[in-house]
Phi, psi and omega in degrees: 000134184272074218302133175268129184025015161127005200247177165253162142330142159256198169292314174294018191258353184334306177294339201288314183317315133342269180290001173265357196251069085081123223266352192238074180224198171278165214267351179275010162258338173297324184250341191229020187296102165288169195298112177327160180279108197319347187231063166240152189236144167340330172251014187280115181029100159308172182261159178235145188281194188293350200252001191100000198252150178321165167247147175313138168108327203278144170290180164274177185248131186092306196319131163273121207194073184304318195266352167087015195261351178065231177234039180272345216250334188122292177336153168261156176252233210058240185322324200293338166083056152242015176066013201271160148299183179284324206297111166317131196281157200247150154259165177315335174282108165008350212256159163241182181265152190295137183309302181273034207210119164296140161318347185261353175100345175290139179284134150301131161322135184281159157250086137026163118244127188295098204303134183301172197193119170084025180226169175199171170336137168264123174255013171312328201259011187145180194254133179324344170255009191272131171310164170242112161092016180277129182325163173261144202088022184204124186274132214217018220239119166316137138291145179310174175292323212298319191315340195277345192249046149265336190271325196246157132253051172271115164303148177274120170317120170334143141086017162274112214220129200286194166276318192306328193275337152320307156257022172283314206282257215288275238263322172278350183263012209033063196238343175317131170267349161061047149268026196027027191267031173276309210280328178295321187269005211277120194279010194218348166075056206246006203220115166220194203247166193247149154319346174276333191086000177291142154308145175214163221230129172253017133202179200332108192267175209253311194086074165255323207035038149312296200280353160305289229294334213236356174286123151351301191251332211241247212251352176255160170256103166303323188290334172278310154006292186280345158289332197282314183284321201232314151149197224257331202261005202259052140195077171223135184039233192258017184072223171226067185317175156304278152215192189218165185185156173272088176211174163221161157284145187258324198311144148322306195285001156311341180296316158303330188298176141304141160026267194257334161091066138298285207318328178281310207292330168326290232267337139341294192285312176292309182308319199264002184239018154081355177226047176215151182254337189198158149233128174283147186205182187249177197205119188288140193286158165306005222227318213201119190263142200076036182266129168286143185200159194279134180212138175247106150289109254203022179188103191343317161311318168305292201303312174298323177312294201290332225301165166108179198246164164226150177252074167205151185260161178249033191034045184300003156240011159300332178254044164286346158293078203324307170348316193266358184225030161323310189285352202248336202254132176294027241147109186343118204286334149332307178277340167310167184214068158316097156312159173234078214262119157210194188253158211293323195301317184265324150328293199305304191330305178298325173278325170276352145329292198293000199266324165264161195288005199266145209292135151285026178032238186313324195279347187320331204257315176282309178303333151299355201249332177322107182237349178216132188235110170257125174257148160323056196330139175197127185265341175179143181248187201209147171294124192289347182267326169279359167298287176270292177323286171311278160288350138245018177253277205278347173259352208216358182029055170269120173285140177295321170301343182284339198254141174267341190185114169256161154190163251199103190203118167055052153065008161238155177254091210248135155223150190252182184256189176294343212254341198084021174239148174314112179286301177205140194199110189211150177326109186314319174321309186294006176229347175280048165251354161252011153323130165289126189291355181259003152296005176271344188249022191272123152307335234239057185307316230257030214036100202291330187270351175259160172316288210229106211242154182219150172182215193234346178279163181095338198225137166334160173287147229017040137234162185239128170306121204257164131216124164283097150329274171246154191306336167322297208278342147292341183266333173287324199283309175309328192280002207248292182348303174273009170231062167217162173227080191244173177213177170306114155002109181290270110036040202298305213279018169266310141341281195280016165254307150339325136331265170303322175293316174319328210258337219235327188256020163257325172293335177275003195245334193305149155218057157206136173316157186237132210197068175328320182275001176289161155306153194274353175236165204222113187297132199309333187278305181301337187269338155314299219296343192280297173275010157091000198246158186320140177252169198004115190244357197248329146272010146274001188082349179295000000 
């Protein structure tokens, strides 16, 4: 109770009596607070209600009670010599005094409570995210994005593009190449990979419209890509190389390798020459065999450990976060020097990362550390579960753990045993229903965007067709060149037809001009307007 002007209430004070005592309080204070006594003074007692008990705020009378709190405040007594129990007295507004605080106002050592261990939820009884008790007659059904434009009348800025319309266009429509360069370009780290191996958008997106701009299959137009990277002459035939070659590692360890084993022994050569700190390369995951996943190799051991092709992609710039190989690399992450091993598809990717400043967050560091890029020829890569799982484990009854080597040669599809002996060797056709379906619209066998492309066409059996791109990719080459046993490219014109079917069955799958001189990046509405897919799907509730 509060004193008026410095005073107690009198008797002429009756409404103030009244009006202070607040209508959601108890009720015998609201309704029945009797009338102060006409001769009470500043030093008199407190008052007390009808039943003896203090009015809030008041000590009791006769308490010992140095801080003047009653039973309001909370406080322990004992030690504190406030006549209270040990126990903290609860106040009348329901509440208590902080548990770690001296009468004087000093903090107490705080005390912890120790998080339980080896125990969780019980879901037996239902699934951990399933409602409970909801009334009847009441909808609890999350609302959709369409809800934001109830909420705002704010225009959404012209050419602003979600993740969701990424994945209405590329990834729901099974048009994904699964090169993670969404996930690399997303500035807020907002995109990750699913158990499915697909981009998934794990929390909140921004609408930055990166991960449009920089998709393959979505917003970069590749084919300008390779003119921007290579110059005016770099997309006719096999482009305009430096120079081409024929070669293998002479070492032992080839026999394990792809065809002639350049790509490991490159990248050997680079390690031991100080001018790469790692190279990402794919690696069979631990979980599922001849499943590919992204590894930095970061010791010539490693790379030879690693040696062979997997048909399956491992999204490598989804794993550009430097962080996870923090322990392996000798050098700051700022400061790294990295190789790269992809598919033409993720080259193109990396190089248009790099051409602009803008922070990529986590991946920032790795995409900036890429310094030598080799791509792979490749006419269409494949879903590994519908690959390896489907079509040769459960239709061809191949154990998977049984196969020692696969490859994609002259148009068959061979896998070997631990033994070196034919498992299958059957027409590459008879497999593409586990093909990614948006590699039908890639131009772009020989990699047009990289230092350096390797593969098996063009060349005799246990060598690989080199082609040198850029003086980068010339400086790898040098660095390679004497422990090597190569020649001229037997086999120009097997490239370049290779090429062009590549090139031919992309223009029927494309539905979009396919148009080297365009702007390089391609807007969601033209590009809907071409496939057919939903403009903003993300105000529709998909």
């Amino acid at each position: 109770m509060a004193a008026v002007a410095g005073r107690w209430p009198t008797m002429t004070d009756r409404r103030f009596w009244r009006q202070v005592a607040p209508a959601d309080v108890a009720p015998e204070f609201a309704e029945s607070t009797p009338d102060p006594p006409a001769d009470r003074t500043d030093t008199d007692p407190p008052l007390v209600t009808d039943g003896g008990r203090p009015m809030p705020g008041v000590p009791d009378d006769g308490q010992d009670d140095d801080c003047g709190c009653g039973t309001s405040c909370g406080c322990s007594g004992g030690d504190s010599g406030h006549g209270h129990t040990e126990e903290r007295r609860v106040r009348p507004d329901g509440g208590t005094g902080a548990a770690n605080v001296e009468p004087d106002g000093k903090l107490k050592p705080i005390r912890f409570t120790e998080p339980a261990t080896g125990s969780s939820q019980n879901v037996d009884d239902g699934r951990p995210d399933e409602r409970v008790d909801v009334p009847d007659g009441v909808d609890l059904d999350t609302p959709g994005y369409g809800i934001r434009s109830e909420m705002s009348d704010i225009e959404e800025p012209e050419g602003k593009t979600w993740f969701m319309e990424l994945d209405e266009a590329v990834i729901q429509d099974d048009r994904c190449i699964q090169c993670g360069t969404c996930v690399a370009a997303c500035p807020s780290d907002s995109i990750g990979i699913g158990d499915d191996d697909l981009p998934k958008l794990v929390k909140m997106c921004t609408g930055c419209s990166l991960c449009w701009d920089m998709c393959p299959r979505g917003g970069l137009r590749y084919e300008r890509q390779w003119k921007i990277t290579g110059g005016d002459d770099n997309v006719k035939g096999a482009g305009d190389p430096i120079t081409e070659f024929s070669a293998k590692v002479e070492d032992h360890w080839r026999e394990n390798a792809q065809d002639g084993g350049l790509v490991t022994s490159v990248l050997c050569h680079l390690l031991e020459a100080g001018e790469i700190d790692g190279a990402l390369i794919a690696t069979e995951s631990d979980d599922a065999e001849w499943k590919a996943e992204s590894f930095l190799a970061t010791t010539p051991e490693e790379c030879i450990e690693n040696a062979g092709s997997f048909y399956n992609q491992t999204l490598a710039l989804g794993n550009l976060d430097l962080t996870q190989w923090e322990h392996k690399l000798d050098v700051p992450l700022p400061e790294a020097s990295l190789a790269l091993v992809g598919t033409p598809c993720e080259i193109e990717g990396i190089r248009a990362l790099q051409d602009f400043d803008w922070d990529y967050a986590a991946q920032e560091d790795g995409v900036r550390a890429i310094d030598y890029t080799i791509a792979l020829m490749c006419t269409k890569n494949f879903n590994y579960y519908s690959l390896i799982g489907e079509l040769i484990e459960e239709e061809r009854g191949i154990d998977r753990a049984d196969i020692g080597k696969m490859d994609v040669l002259h148009g068959k599809m061979m896998v070997y045993g631990e033994d070196g002996e034919m498992l299958l060797e059957e027409d590459v056709e008879n497999f593409h229903d586990a093909a990614l379906k948006g590699c039908d619209e890639c131009a772009d066998f020989t990699g047009y965007c990289a230092d350096l492309t390797v593969g098996s066409v063009g060349s005799s059996d246990e060598y690989s067709s080199v082609i040198v791109r850029t003086e980068t990719g010339l400086r790898a080459w040098e660095l390679t060149e004497p422990d090597l046993d190569y020649h001229d490219l037997e086999d120009r014109s097997a490239v370049g037809k290779l090429q062009g079917w590549d090139k031919k069955k992309a223009f029927d799958a494309l539905q979009r001009p396919f148009d080297p001189d365009a702007p390089r990046f391609i807007d969601y509405a033209d590009h809907a307007a071409n496939y057919g897919t939903e403009l903003h799907p993300h105000e529709s509730d998909h």
